[in-house]
Short mmCIF file of C-alpha atoms in Angstrom, two decimals:
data_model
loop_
_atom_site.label_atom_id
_atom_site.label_comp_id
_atom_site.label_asym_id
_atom_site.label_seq_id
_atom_site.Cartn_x
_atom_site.Cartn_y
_atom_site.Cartn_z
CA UNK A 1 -49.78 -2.66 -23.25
CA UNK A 2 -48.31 -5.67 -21.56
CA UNK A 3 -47.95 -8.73 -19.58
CA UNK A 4 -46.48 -9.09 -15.79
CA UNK A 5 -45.51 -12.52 -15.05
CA UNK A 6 -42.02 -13.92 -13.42
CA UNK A 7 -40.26 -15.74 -15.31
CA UNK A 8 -41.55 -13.85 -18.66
CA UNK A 9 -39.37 -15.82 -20.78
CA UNK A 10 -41.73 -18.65 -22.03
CA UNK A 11 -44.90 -16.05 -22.88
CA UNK A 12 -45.91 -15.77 -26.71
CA UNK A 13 -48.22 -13.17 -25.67
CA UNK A 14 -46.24 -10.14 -27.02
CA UNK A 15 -45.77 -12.09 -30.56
CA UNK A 16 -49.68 -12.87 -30.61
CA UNK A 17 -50.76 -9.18 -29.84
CA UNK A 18 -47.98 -7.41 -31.63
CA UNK A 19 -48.85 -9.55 -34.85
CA UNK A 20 -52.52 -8.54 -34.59
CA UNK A 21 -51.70 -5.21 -33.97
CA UNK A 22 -49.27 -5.12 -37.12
CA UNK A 23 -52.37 -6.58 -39.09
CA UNK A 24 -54.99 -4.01 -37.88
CA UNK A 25 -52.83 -0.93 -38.10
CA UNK A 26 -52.43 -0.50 -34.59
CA UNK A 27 -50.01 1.89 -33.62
CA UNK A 28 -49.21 -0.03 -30.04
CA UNK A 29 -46.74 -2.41 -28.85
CA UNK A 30 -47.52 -5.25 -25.98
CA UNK A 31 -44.09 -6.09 -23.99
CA UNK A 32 -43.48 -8.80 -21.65
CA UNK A 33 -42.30 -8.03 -17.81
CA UNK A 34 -40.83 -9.93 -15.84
CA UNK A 35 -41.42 -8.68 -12.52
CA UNK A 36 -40.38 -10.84 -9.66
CA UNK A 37 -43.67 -11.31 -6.80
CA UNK A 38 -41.93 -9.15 -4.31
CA UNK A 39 -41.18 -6.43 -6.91
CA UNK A 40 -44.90 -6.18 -8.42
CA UNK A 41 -46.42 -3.32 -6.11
CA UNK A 42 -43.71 -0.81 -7.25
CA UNK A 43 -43.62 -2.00 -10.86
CA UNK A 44 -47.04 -1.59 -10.87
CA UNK A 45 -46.95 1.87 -9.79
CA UNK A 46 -44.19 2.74 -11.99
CA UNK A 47 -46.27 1.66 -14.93
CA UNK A 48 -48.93 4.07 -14.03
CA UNK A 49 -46.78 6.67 -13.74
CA UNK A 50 -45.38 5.99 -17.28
CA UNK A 51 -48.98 6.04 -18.26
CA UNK A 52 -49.38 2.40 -19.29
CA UNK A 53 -52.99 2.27 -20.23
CA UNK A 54 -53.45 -1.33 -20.23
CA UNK A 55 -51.65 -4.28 -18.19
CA UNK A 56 -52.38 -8.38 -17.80
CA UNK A 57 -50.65 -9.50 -14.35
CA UNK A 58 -50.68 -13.50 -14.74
CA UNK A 59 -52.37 -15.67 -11.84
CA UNK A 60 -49.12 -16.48 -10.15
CA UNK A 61 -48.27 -12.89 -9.63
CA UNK A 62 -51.32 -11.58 -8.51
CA UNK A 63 -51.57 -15.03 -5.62
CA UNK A 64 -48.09 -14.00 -4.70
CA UNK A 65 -48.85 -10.05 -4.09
CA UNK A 66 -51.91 -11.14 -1.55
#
């Protein structure tokens, strides 16, 4: 699991879900990316290929793929 976003430096998303997933017993781990705009198409794809089942792309990134 994870978060797209450029710059990724400022998210407390992986914190958040990795503490939740600590508490739970979740065997996952949610990373930040930071995927510049132009780069998101192919990072994309090579997430799929790594079989990343589940992905957040932040607002910015998504307006900036269009």
């Amino acid at each position: 699991c994870g978060i797209v976003l450029h710059p990724a430096g400022h998210t407390r998303s992986p914190a958040m879900h990795n503490a939740a997933f600590a508490a739970l017993g979740v065997d996952a781990a949610y990373l930040a990316f930071d995927v510049a705009p132009a780069d998101l198409r192919g990072a994309v794809a090579g997430m799929r290929a790594l079989g990343i089942r589940q992905l957040a792309v932040s607002m910015s990134s998504i307006c900036s793929c269009r």
